[in-house]
PDB file of C-alpha atoms in Angstrom:
ATOM      1  CA  MET B  26      69.062  74.781  96.867  1.00  0.00           C
ATOM      2  CA  LEU B  27      69.100  76.815 100.265  1.00  0.00           C
ATOM      3  CA  ARG B  28      72.543  77.955  99.624  1.00  0.00           C
ATOM      4  CA  PRO B  29      71.353  81.342  97.538  1.00  0.00           C
ATOM      5  CA  GLN B  30      68.990  82.353 100.193  1.00  0.00           C
ATOM      6  CA  ILE B  31      71.606  81.430 102.842  1.00  0.00           C
ATOM      7  CA  ARG B  32      74.001  83.914 100.898  1.00  0.00           C
ATOM      8  CA  ARG B  33      71.565  86.774 100.344  1.00  0.00           C
ATOM      9  CA  ALA B  34      70.514  86.505 104.174  1.00  0.00           C
ATOM     10  CA  SER B  35      74.331  86.595 105.279  1.00  0.00           C
ATOM     11  CA  LYS B  36      75.138  89.440 102.923  1.00  0.00           C
ATOM     12  CA  LYS B  37      72.286  91.354 104.083  1.00  0.00           C
ATOM     13  CA  VAL B  38      73.533  91.288 107.852  1.00  0.00           C
ATOM     14  CA  PHE B  39      77.190  91.431 107.299  1.00  0.00           C
ATOM     15  CA  VAL B  40      77.104  93.958 104.382  1.00  0.00           C
ATOM     16  CA  GLY B  41      74.175  95.935 105.218  1.00  0.00           C
ATOM     17  CA  ASN B  42      72.486  98.163 102.902  1.00  0.00           C
ATOM     18  CA  SER B  43      75.426  99.305 101.083  1.00  0.00           C
ATOM     19  CA  THR B  44      74.439 100.186  97.390  1.00  0.00           C
ATOM     20  CA  TYR B  45      76.768  97.191  95.717  1.00  0.00           C
ATOM     21  CA  PRO B  46      75.800  95.817  92.365  1.00  0.00           C
ATOM     22  CA  GLU B  47      72.891  93.403  92.768  1.00  0.00           C
ATOM     23  CA  ILE B  48      74.306  90.627  90.654  1.00  0.00           C
ATOM     24  CA  GLU B  49      74.055  87.039  90.896  1.00  0.00           C
ATOM     25  CA  ARG B  50      77.552  85.556  90.057  1.00  0.00           C
ATOM     26  CA  ILE B  51      77.342  81.929  88.524  1.00  0.00           C
ATOM     27  CA  GLY B  52      80.576  80.067  88.385  1.00  0.00           C
ATOM     28  CA  ASP B  53      82.547  82.649  90.423  1.00  0.00           C
ATOM     29  CA  PRO B  54      84.681  80.975  93.193  1.00  0.00           C
ATOM     30  CA  HIS B  55      85.015  84.443  94.873  1.00  0.00           C
ATOM     31  CA  SER B  56      83.209  85.081  98.146  1.00  0.00           C
ATOM     32  CA  TYR B  57      83.070  88.036 100.362  1.00  0.00           C
ATOM     33  CA  TRP B  58      83.825  85.793 103.145  1.00  0.00           C
ATOM     34  CA  GLY B  59      87.234  85.284 101.086  1.00  0.00           C
ATOM     35  CA  ASP B  60      88.005  88.931 101.473  1.00  0.00           C
ATOM     36  CA  ILE B  61      87.544  89.165 105.324  1.00  0.00           C
ATOM     37  CA  TYR B  62      89.642  92.445 105.779  1.00  0.00           C
ATOM     38  CA  HIS B  63      87.319  94.259 103.053  1.00  0.00           C
ATOM     39  CA  LEU B  64      84.098  92.822 104.712  1.00  0.00           C
ATOM     40  CA  LEU B  65      85.104  93.902 108.338  1.00  0.00           C
ATOM     41  CA  LEU B  66      85.968  97.458 107.264  1.00  0.00           C
ATOM     42  CA  THR B  67      82.420  97.509 105.382  1.00  0.00           C
ATOM     43  CA  MET B  68      80.013  96.025 107.226  1.00  0.00           C
ATOM     44  CA  PRO B  69      77.680  98.231 109.512  1.00  0.00           C
ATOM     45  CA  TRP B  70      79.020  99.079 113.027  1.00  0.00           C
ATOM     46  CA  PRO B  71      76.661  97.393 115.094  1.00  0.00           C
ATOM     47  CA  THR B  72      77.354  94.176 113.001  1.00  0.00           C
ATOM     48  CA  PHE B  73      81.026  94.984 113.483  1.00  0.00           C
ATOM     49  CA  ILE B  74      80.844  95.442 117.541  1.00  0.00           C
ATOM     50  CA  GLY B  75      78.599  92.351 117.477  1.00  0.00           C
ATOM     51  CA  LEU B  76      80.861  90.011 115.679  1.00  0.00           C
ATOM     52  CA  THR B  77      84.188  90.979 117.691  1.00  0.00           C
ATOM     53  CA  SER B  78      82.296  90.812 120.918  1.00  0.00           C
ATOM     54  CA  GLY B  79      80.916  87.478 120.154  1.00  0.00           C
ATOM     55  CA  LEU B  80      84.431  86.236 118.969  1.00  0.00           C
ATOM     56  CA  TYR B  81      85.909  87.651 122.251  1.00  0.00           C
ATOM     57  CA  LEU B  82      83.275  85.697 124.272  1.00  0.00           C
ATOM     58  CA  LEU B  83      83.572  82.379 122.297  1.00  0.00           C
ATOM     59  CA  VAL B  84      87.503  82.533 122.470  1.00  0.00           C
ATOM     60  CA  ASN B  85      87.047  82.840 126.210  1.00  0.00           C
ATOM     61  CA  ALA B  86      84.598  80.283 126.738  1.00  0.00           C
ATOM     62  CA  LEU B  87      86.726  77.939 124.641  1.00  0.00           C
ATOM     63  CA  PHE B  88      89.632  78.562 127.028  1.00  0.00           C
ATOM     64  CA  ALA B  89      87.442  78.131 130.049  1.00  0.00           C
ATOM     65  CA  PHE B  90      86.740  74.537 128.651  1.00  0.00           C
ATOM     66  CA  ALA B  91      90.247  73.898 128.193  1.00  0.00           C
ATOM     67  CA  TYR B  92      91.255  74.813 131.690  1.00  0.00           C
ATOM     68  CA  SER B  93      88.369  72.622 133.124  1.00  0.00           C
ATOM     69  CA  TRP B  94      89.875  69.905 131.296  1.00  0.00           C
ATOM     70  CA  GLY B  95      93.213  69.812 132.690  1.00  0.00           C
ATOM     71  CA  ASP B  96      92.685  71.271 136.062  1.00  0.00           C
ATOM     72  CA  GLY B  97      95.550  73.176 137.490  1.00  0.00           C
ATOM     73  CA  ILE B  98      93.797  76.705 138.574  1.00  0.00           C
ATOM     74  CA  ALA B  99      93.620  77.495 142.322  1.00  0.00           C
ATOM     75  CA  ARG B 100      92.162  80.235 144.389  1.00  0.00           C
ATOM     76  CA  VAL B 101      94.025  82.393 146.573  1.00  0.00           C
ATOM     77  CA  SER B 102      92.278  80.585 149.272  1.00  0.00           C
ATOM     78  CA  GLY B 103      93.666  77.114 148.075  1.00  0.00           C
ATOM     79  CA  SER B 104      90.366  75.649 146.664  1.00  0.00           C
ATOM     80  CA  GLU B 105      89.478  74.910 143.092  1.00  0.00           C
ATOM     81  CA  PRO B 106      87.024  76.746 141.358  1.00  0.00           C
ATOM     82  CA  GLU B 107      83.717  75.644 141.689  1.00  0.00           C
ATOM     83  CA  GLN B 108      81.847  76.412 138.371  1.00  0.00           C
ATOM     84  CA  LEU B 109      82.994  77.036 134.639  1.00  0.00           C
ATOM     85  CA  LEU B 110      82.026  80.445 135.125  1.00  0.00           C
ATOM     86  CA  ASP B 111      84.548  81.106 137.340  1.00  0.00           C
ATOM     87  CA  LEU B 112      87.141  79.677 134.982  1.00  0.00           C
ATOM     88  CA  PHE B 113      85.503  81.919 132.146  1.00  0.00           C
ATOM     89  CA  PHE B 114      86.157  85.199 134.285  1.00  0.00           C
ATOM     90  CA  PHE B 115      89.828  83.880 134.739  1.00  0.00           C
ATOM     91  CA  SER B 116      90.190  83.605 131.084  1.00  0.00           C
ATOM     92  CA  VAL B 117      88.836  87.261 130.607  1.00  0.00           C
ATOM     93  CA  GLN B 118      91.257  88.388 133.386  1.00  0.00           C
ATOM     94  CA  THR B 119      94.206  86.633 131.575  1.00  0.00           C
ATOM     95  CA  MET B 120      93.392  87.733 128.011  1.00  0.00           C
ATOM     96  CA  ALA B 121      92.934  91.411 128.885  1.00  0.00           C
ATOM     97  CA  SER B 122      96.026  91.263 131.687  1.00  0.00           C
ATOM     98  CA  ILE B 123      93.851  92.248 134.361  1.00  0.00           C
ATOM     99  CA  GLY B 124      95.002  89.838 136.941  1.00  0.00           C
ATOM    100  CA  TYR B 125      93.123  90.417 139.997  1.00  0.00           C
ATOM    101  CA  GLY B 126      94.926  87.780 141.789  1.00  0.00           C
ATOM    102  CA  ALA B 127      91.650  85.996 142.915  1.00  0.00           C
ATOM    103  CA  MET B 128      92.649  82.687 141.096  1.00  0.00           C
ATOM    104  CA  TYR B 129      96.120  81.745 139.606  1.00  0.00           C
ATOM    105  CA  PRO B 130      97.883  78.707 137.600  1.00  0.00           C
ATOM    106  CA  ASP B 131      98.840  75.709 139.601  1.00  0.00           C
ATOM    107  CA  SER B 132     100.235  73.359 137.105  1.00  0.00           C
ATOM    108  CA  LEU B 133     102.608  73.110 134.287  1.00  0.00           C
ATOM    109  CA  TYR B 134      99.578  72.320 131.804  1.00  0.00           C
ATOM    110  CA  ALA B 135      97.867  75.634 133.307  1.00  0.00           C
ATOM    111  CA  HIS B 136     100.770  77.629 132.969  1.00  0.00           C
ATOM    112  CA  TRP B 137     101.365  76.927 129.269  1.00  0.00           C
ATOM    113  CA  LEU B 138      97.742  77.409 128.553  1.00  0.00           C
ATOM    114  CA  VAL B 139      97.933  80.874 130.258  1.00  0.00           C
ATOM    115  CA  VAL B 140     101.002  81.546 127.839  1.00  0.00           C
ATOM    116  CA  ILE B 141      99.077  80.547 124.937  1.00  0.00           C
ATOM    117  CA  GLU B 142      96.067  82.631 125.770  1.00  0.00           C
ATOM    118  CA  SER B 143      98.340  85.735 126.411  1.00  0.00           C
ATOM    119  CA  LEU B 144      99.590  85.377 122.947  1.00  0.00           C
ATOM    120  CA  VAL B 145      95.986  84.767 121.358  1.00  0.00           C
ATOM    121  CA  GLY B 146      94.932  88.104 123.541  1.00  0.00           C
ATOM    122  CA  LEU B 147      97.790  90.016 122.281  1.00  0.00           C
ATOM    123  CA  PHE B 148      97.209  89.338 118.688  1.00  0.00           C
ATOM    124  CA  PHE B 149      93.096  89.561 119.161  1.00  0.00           C
ATOM    125  CA  ILE B 150      93.463  93.012 120.837  1.00  0.00           C
ATOM    126  CA  ALA B 151      95.880  94.367 118.109  1.00  0.00           C
ATOM    127  CA  MET B 152      93.916  93.384 115.160  1.00  0.00           C
ATOM    128  CA  THR B 153      90.888  94.621 116.576  1.00  0.00           C
ATOM    129  CA  THR B 154      92.386  97.886 117.534  1.00  0.00           C
ATOM    130  CA  GLY B 155      93.724  98.348 113.938  1.00  0.00           C
ATOM    131  CA  LEU B 156      90.289  97.401 112.702  1.00  0.00           C
ATOM    132  CA  VAL B 157      88.512 100.047 114.644  1.00  0.00           C
ATOM    133  CA  TYR B 158      91.151 102.616 113.546  1.00  0.00           C
ATOM    134  CA  ALA B 159      90.700 101.769 109.845  1.00  0.00           C
ATOM    135  CA  ARG B 160      86.971 102.211 110.213  1.00  0.00           C
ATOM    136  CA  PHE B 161      87.209 105.468 111.959  1.00  0.00           C
ATOM    137  CA  SER B 162      90.150 106.690 109.745  1.00  0.00           C
ATOM    138  CA  LEU B 163      88.295 106.148 106.417  1.00  0.00           C
ATOM    139  CA  PRO B 164      87.321 109.621 104.580  1.00  0.00           C
ATOM    140  CA  THR B 165      83.733 109.898 104.137  1.00  0.00           C
ATOM    141  CA  ALA B 166      81.572 112.199 102.345  1.00  0.00           C
ATOM    142  CA  ARG B 167      78.155 113.871 103.551  1.00  0.00           C
ATOM    143  CA  ILE B 168      77.131 114.510  99.942  1.00  0.00           C
ATOM    144  CA  LEU B 169      73.347 115.134  99.380  1.00  0.00           C
ATOM    145  CA  PHE B 170      71.819 113.941  95.896  1.00  0.00           C
ATOM    146  CA  SER B 171      68.596 115.137  94.663  1.00  0.00           C
ATOM    147  CA  SER B 172      66.166 112.222  94.563  1.00  0.00           C
ATOM    148  CA  VAL B 173      65.095 112.964  90.608  1.00  0.00           C
ATOM    149  CA  ALA B 174      66.441 114.402  87.559  1.00  0.00           C
ATOM    150  CA  VAL B 175      64.604 116.453  85.661  1.00  0.00           C
ATOM    151  CA  ILE B 176      64.818 117.665  81.984  1.00  0.00           C
ATOM    152  CA  ALA B 177      63.472 121.381  81.129  1.00  0.00           C
ATOM    153  CA  PRO B 178      64.658 124.123  78.675  1.00  0.00           C
ATOM    154  CA  PHE B 179      67.424 126.246  79.740  1.00  0.00           C
ATOM    155  CA  ASN B 180      68.654 129.173  77.371  1.00  0.00           C
ATOM    156  CA  GLY B 181      66.329 127.333  75.118  1.00  0.00           C
ATOM    157  CA  VAL B 182      68.196 124.290  75.188  1.00  0.00           C
ATOM    158  CA  SER B 183      66.410 121.042  76.490  1.00  0.00           C
ATOM    159  CA  THR B 184      68.632 120.320  79.722  1.00  0.00           C
ATOM    160  CA  LEU B 185      69.021 117.311  81.687  1.00  0.00           C
ATOM    161  CA  MET B 186      69.528 118.623  85.589  1.00  0.00           C
ATOM    162  CA  PHE B 187      70.082 116.986  88.980  1.00  0.00           C
ATOM    163  CA  ARG B 188      71.074 118.583  92.100  1.00  0.00           C
ATOM    164  CA  THR B 189      73.828 117.975  94.804  1.00  0.00           C
ATOM    165  CA  ALA B 190      74.886 119.377  97.991  1.00  0.00           C
ATOM    166  CA  ASN B 191      77.646 119.614 100.650  1.00  0.00           C
ATOM    167  CA  LYS B 192      75.915 118.674 103.922  1.00  0.00           C
ATOM    168  CA  ARG B 193      79.091 119.596 105.827  1.00  0.00           C
ATOM    169  CA  LYS B 194      79.775 123.138 107.080  1.00  0.00           C
ATOM    170  CA  ASN B 195      83.176 123.206 105.102  1.00  0.00           C
ATOM    171  CA  TYR B 196      84.642 123.489 101.562  1.00  0.00           C
ATOM    172  CA  ILE B 197      85.188 120.318  99.223  1.00  0.00           C
ATOM    173  CA  LEU B 198      88.340 121.731  96.992  1.00  0.00           C
ATOM    174  CA  GLU B 199      88.393 120.838  93.137  1.00  0.00           C
ATOM    175  CA  ALA B 200      85.259 118.931  93.101  1.00  0.00           C
ATOM    176  CA  GLN B 201      84.585 117.166  89.955  1.00  0.00           C
ATOM    177  CA  LEU B 202      81.381 115.340  88.465  1.00  0.00           C
ATOM    178  CA  TRP B 203      81.493 112.283  86.312  1.00  0.00           C
ATOM    179  CA  VAL B 204      78.045 111.369  84.943  1.00  0.00           C
ATOM    180  CA  THR B 205      77.577 108.425  82.798  1.00  0.00           C
ATOM    181  CA  LEU B 206      74.379 107.057  80.967  1.00  0.00           C
ATOM    182  CA  VAL B 207      74.285 103.089  80.958  1.00  0.00           C
ATOM    183  CA  ARG B 208      72.110 101.244  78.664  1.00  0.00           C
ATOM    184  CA  ASP B 209      71.122  98.288  77.160  1.00  0.00           C
ATOM    185  CA  GLU B 210      72.130  98.343  73.577  1.00  0.00           C
ATOM    186  CA  TYR B 211      72.717  95.988  70.356  1.00  0.00           C
ATOM    187  CA  SER B 212      75.380  96.465  67.615  1.00  0.00           C
ATOM    188  CA  ASP B 213      75.037  96.258  64.239  1.00  0.00           C
ATOM    189  CA  GLU B 214      75.825  92.635  64.159  1.00  0.00           C
ATOM    190  CA  GLY B 215      73.051  91.858  66.842  1.00  0.00           C
ATOM    191  CA  ASP B 216      75.439  91.555  69.763  1.00  0.00           C
ATOM    192  CA  PHE B 217      73.940  92.616  72.881  1.00  0.00           C
ATOM    193  CA  MET B 218      76.028  94.681  75.344  1.00  0.00           C
ATOM    194  CA  ARG B 219      75.387  96.822  78.778  1.00  0.00           C
ATOM    195  CA  ARG B 220      77.042 100.165  77.268  1.00  0.00           C
ATOM    196  CA  PHE B 221      78.505 103.273  78.868  1.00  0.00           C
ATOM    197  CA  HIS B 222      78.203 106.604  77.463  1.00  0.00           C
ATOM    198  CA  ASP B 223      79.999 109.793  78.925  1.00  0.00           C
ATOM    199  CA  VAL B 224      77.733 112.581  79.667  1.00  0.00           C
ATOM    200  CA  PRO B 225      79.191 115.792  79.137  1.00  0.00           C
ATOM    201  CA  LEU B 226      78.122 118.527  81.519  1.00  0.00           C
ATOM    202  CA  VAL B 227      77.967 122.272  81.021  1.00  0.00           C
ATOM    203  CA  ARG B 228      80.327 122.381  83.909  1.00  0.00           C
ATOM    204  CA  SER B 229      82.006 119.234  85.476  1.00  0.00           C
ATOM    205  CA  HIS B 230      84.235 120.884  88.054  1.00  0.00           C
ATOM    206  CA  THR B 231      84.298 123.652  90.552  1.00  0.00           C
ATOM    207  CA  PRO B 232      87.326 124.767  92.602  1.00  0.00           C
ATOM    208  CA  ILE B 233      85.228 125.274  95.820  1.00  0.00           C
ATOM    209  CA  PHE B 234      82.083 123.338  96.714  1.00  0.00           C
ATOM    210  CA  SER B 235      80.319 124.458  99.505  1.00  0.00           C
ATOM    211  CA  LEU B 236      76.596 124.855  99.126  1.00  0.00           C
ATOM    212  CA  SER B 237      74.827 123.334  96.115  1.00  0.00           C
ATOM    213  CA  TRP B 238      75.679 122.392  92.467  1.00  0.00           C
ATOM    214  CA  THR B 239      72.952 121.841  89.825  1.00  0.00           C
ATOM    215  CA  ALA B 240      74.570 119.880  87.063  1.00  0.00           C
ATOM    216  CA  MET B 241      73.607 120.304  83.646  1.00  0.00           C
ATOM    217  CA  HIS B 242      73.710 118.392  80.412  1.00  0.00           C
ATOM    218  CA  GLN B 243      72.706 119.839  77.124  1.00  0.00           C
ATOM    219  CA  ILE B 244      70.515 117.471  75.184  1.00  0.00           C
ATOM    220  CA  GLU B 245      72.007 118.117  71.302  1.00  0.00           C
ATOM    221  CA  SER B 246      70.109 116.982  68.267  1.00  0.00           C
ATOM    222  CA  GLY B 247      71.255 113.305  67.417  1.00  0.00           C
ATOM    223  CA  GLY B 248      73.036 113.325  71.072  1.00  0.00           C
ATOM    224  CA  LEU B 249      72.591 111.354  74.246  1.00  0.00           C
ATOM    225  CA  LEU B 250      68.845 111.287  75.314  1.00  0.00           C
ATOM    226  CA  ASP B 251      67.861 113.147  72.199  1.00  0.00           C
ATOM    227  CA  GLY B 252      64.425 111.330  71.165  1.00  0.00           C
ATOM    228  CA  ASP B 253      64.216 109.524  74.366  1.00  0.00           C
ATOM    229  CA  THR B 254      61.269 109.081  76.656  1.00  0.00           C
ATOM    230  CA  VAL B 255      60.221 107.471  79.836  1.00  0.00           C
ATOM    231  CA  GLU B 256      59.074 104.344  77.950  1.00  0.00           C
ATOM    232  CA  THR B 257      62.473 103.906  76.102  1.00  0.00           C
ATOM    233  CA  LEU B 258      64.902 104.398  78.921  1.00  0.00           C
ATOM    234  CA  GLU B 259      62.507 101.762  80.914  1.00  0.00           C
ATOM    235  CA  ARG B 260      62.988  99.549  78.130  1.00  0.00           C
ATOM    236  CA  ASP B 261      66.699  99.664  77.709  1.00  0.00           C
ATOM    237  CA  ARG B 262      67.162  99.812  81.583  1.00  0.00           C
ATOM    238  CA  ALA B 263      68.793 102.802  81.566  1.00  0.00           C
ATOM    239  CA  GLU B 264      70.522 104.400  84.644  1.00  0.00           C
ATOM    240  CA  ILE B 265      72.565 107.693  85.057  1.00  0.00           C
ATOM    241  CA  ILE B 266      75.289 107.088  87.224  1.00  0.00           C
ATOM    242  CA  VAL B 267      76.968 110.133  89.164  1.00  0.00           C
ATOM    243  CA  THR B 268      80.222 110.172  90.939  1.00  0.00           C
ATOM    244  CA  LEU B 269      81.561 113.076  92.738  1.00  0.00           C
ATOM    245  CA  THR B 270      85.285 113.660  94.072  1.00  0.00           C
ATOM    246  CA  GLY B 271      87.023 116.053  95.941  1.00  0.00           C
ATOM    247  CA  LEU B 272      89.383 117.311  98.523  1.00  0.00           C
ATOM    248  CA  ASP B 273      87.884 117.776 102.144  1.00  0.00           C
ATOM    249  CA  GLU B 274      89.476 120.780 103.372  1.00  0.00           C
ATOM    250  CA  THR B 275      89.038 119.363 106.991  1.00  0.00           C
ATOM    251  CA  LEU B 276      90.349 115.868 106.775  1.00  0.00           C
ATOM    252  CA  ALA B 277      92.697 116.944 104.011  1.00  0.00           C
ATOM    253  CA  GLN B 278      91.891 113.514 102.047  1.00  0.00           C
ATOM    254  CA  THR B 279      90.289 112.815  98.862  1.00  0.00           C
ATOM    255  CA  ILE B 280      86.634 111.888  99.274  1.00  0.00           C
ATOM    256  CA  HIS B 281      84.210 110.775  96.969  1.00  0.00           C
ATOM    257  CA  ALA B 282      80.292 109.922  96.504  1.00  0.00           C
ATOM    258  CA  ARG B 283      78.058 108.446  94.012  1.00  0.00           C
ATOM    259  CA  HIS B 284      74.351 108.283  93.304  1.00  0.00           C
ATOM    260  CA  THR B 285      72.338 106.311  90.315  1.00  0.00           C
ATOM    261  CA  PHE B 286      69.122 107.896  88.594  1.00  0.00           C
ATOM    262  CA  GLN B 287      66.895 104.996  87.372  1.00  0.00           C
ATOM    263  CA  ALA B 288      64.573 106.216  84.415  1.00  0.00           C
ATOM    264  CA  LYS B 289      61.808 106.445  86.439  1.00  0.00           C
ATOM    265  CA  ASP B 290      63.534 109.126  88.552  1.00  0.00           C
ATOM    266  CA  ILE B 291      63.862 111.250  85.516  1.00  0.00           C
ATOM    267  CA  TYR B 292      60.900 113.803  84.858  1.00  0.00           C
ATOM    268  CA  TRP B 293      60.370 115.629  81.722  1.00  0.00           C
ATOM    269  CA  ASN B 294      59.233 119.409  81.716  1.00  0.00           C
ATOM    270  CA  TYR B 295      59.938 119.680  85.364  1.00  0.00           C
ATOM    271  CA  ARG B 296      62.032 122.169  87.079  1.00  0.00           C
ATOM    272  CA  PHE B 297      63.518 122.268  90.589  1.00  0.00           C
ATOM    273  CA  ASP B 298      62.275 124.419  93.298  1.00  0.00           C
ATOM    274  CA  ASP B 299      64.470 127.284  94.433  1.00  0.00           C
ATOM    275  CA  ILE B 300      66.718 126.291  97.499  1.00  0.00           C
ATOM    276  CA  LEU B 301      68.950 129.315  97.834  1.00  0.00           C
ATOM    277  CA  LEU B 302      67.471 132.411  99.473  1.00  0.00           C
ATOM    278  CA  SER B 303      68.637 135.344 101.073  1.00  0.00           C
ATOM    279  CA  ASN B 304      67.268 137.123 104.029  1.00  0.00           C
ATOM    280  CA  ALA B 305      66.909 140.795 104.768  1.00  0.00           C
ATOM    281  CA  GLN B 306      70.498 141.263 105.980  1.00  0.00           C
ATOM    282  CA  GLY B 307      71.708 139.658 102.546  1.00  0.00           C
ATOM    283  CA  ARG B 308      73.191 136.322 104.408  1.00  0.00           C
ATOM    284  CA  ARG B 309      72.364 133.257 102.119  1.00  0.00           C
ATOM    285  CA  LEU B 310      70.230 130.799 103.216  1.00  0.00           C
ATOM    286  CA  ILE B 311      69.663 127.246 101.818  1.00  0.00           C
ATOM    287  CA  ASP B 312      66.563 125.194 102.436  1.00  0.00           C
ATOM    288  CA  PHE B 313      67.006 121.744 102.428  1.00  0.00           C
ATOM    289  CA  ASN B 314      63.110 120.919 102.890  1.00  0.00           C
ATOM    290  CA  ARG B 315      63.149 121.896  99.311  1.00  0.00           C
ATOM    291  CA  PHE B 316      66.085 120.066  98.069  1.00  0.00           C
ATOM    292  CA  HIS B 317      64.191 117.361  96.241  1.00  0.00           C
ATOM    293  CA  GLN B 318      61.117 119.027  95.462  1.00  0.00           C
ATOM    294  CA  ILE B 319      60.063 119.957  91.335  1.00  0.00           C
ATOM    295  CA  HIS B 320      57.362 121.564  89.930  1.00  0.00           C
ATOM    296  CA  PRO B 321      55.839 121.145  86.254  1.00  0.00           C
ATOM    297  CA  ILE B 322      56.713 123.784  83.701  1.00  0.00           C
ATOM    298  CA  SER B 323      53.438 125.777  83.220  1.00  0.00           C
ATOM    299  CA  LYS B 324      54.762 129.054  81.590  1.00  0.00           C
ATOM    300  CA  PRO B 325      58.136 130.606  80.984  1.00  0.00           C
ATOM    301  CA  ARG B 326      59.646 131.595  84.282  1.00  0.00           C
ATOM    302  CA  GLN B 327      60.252 135.093  85.469  1.00  0.00           C
ATOM    303  CA  LEU B 328      63.018 135.951  87.622  1.00  0.00           C
ATOM    304  CA  PRO B 329      61.801 137.614  90.928  1.00  0.00           C
ATOM    305  CA  SER B 330      62.708 141.165  91.341  1.00  0.00           C
ATOM    306  CA  GLY B 331      62.320 142.827  94.758  1.00  0.00           C
ATOM    307  CA  ARG B 332      59.779 140.362  95.821  1.00  0.00           C
ATOM    308  CA  THR B 333      60.065 139.604  99.490  1.00  0.00           C
ATOM    309  CA  LEU B 334      58.364 136.727 101.189  1.00  0.00           C
ATOM    310  CA  SER B 335      56.225 137.249 104.703  1.00  0.00           C
ATOM    311  CA  ASN B 336      59.409 135.949 106.719  1.00  0.00           C
ATOM    312  CA  GLY B 337      61.527 138.847 105.307  1.00  0.00           C
ATOM    313  CA  LYS B 338      63.411 136.389 102.965  1.00  0.00           C
ATOM    314  CA  ILE B 339      63.911 137.462  99.335  1.00  0.00           C
ATOM    315  CA  PRO B 340      63.903 134.253  96.840  1.00  0.00           C
ATOM    316  CA  THR B 341      66.821 134.079  94.428  1.00  0.00           C
ATOM    317  CA  PRO B 342      67.197 131.566  91.806  1.00  0.00           C
ATOM    318  CA  ILE B 343      71.104 131.536  91.468  1.00  0.00           C
ATOM    319  CA  GLU B 344      72.515 128.641  92.980  1.00  0.00           C
ATOM    320  CA  ASP B 345      75.966 127.870  94.141  1.00  0.00           C
ATOM    321  CA  ALA B 346      77.636 126.489  91.077  1.00  0.00           C
ATOM    322  CA  LEU B 347      76.043 125.798  87.646  1.00  0.00           C
TER     323      LEU B 347
END
């Protein structure tokens, strides 16, 4: 009865807060412990460092016990090691190829044990080095998504909008957005399904992604989200899944990022606050403090013309890519 609780607790420690699907699998023999390489690549850094350090100390402790059982380890002075801790330090020196010379094997049993430990240390260090390099070499993206999405008129058409931004000071080339609406549905025969709907965007790709990108989907009559409300989306457990891919100019590798909007994250008749500004010298500025902020629609929006803020900035509603 405790296996599910133990599984969830171990997954939280070794997987962390990674946004993997939280689905209980019944009758599935697969376990993330069966894919140890993937687990070691995806676990948080503190867990990885703690696990490898603990395994290293455990292996050396086992070899220290093995040395104590067969004796055969002598000091340069000719005396025997007095404590098990001395044998542990001798094991560390052997596995790490340090060899201070304070102790040495003095029997056939100890010599063969040193050979075995040298082989174990060779493979352990090689595998740990490979895993550390693999973890560091994984391409990562620093993409920021707005915490909410809004539905508001744009050019007279009701439009679903959300924001994304590149937090790094470089370019993402050939960036593409894929948006999918997932919701519970029933077929005409009454069969239940979790259905995926492709959400077409006004612009789904951009050649250069450097600042911010406001993704837009026009809600057409009879199309996706037409006639929906917060209540209907929550009833159908609707989610909007966003995936962004592109080529990082610095890394020269394909990167990706994803985000999910729940039904409660979608606000009707709201707009995003402007985040791209220009200072008095005409240099573009991006205000991440207002990235997630929205405001209700109270009246038709008027574009600012020549209005300057007290800090010398001239607000502009034009975003990096629409």
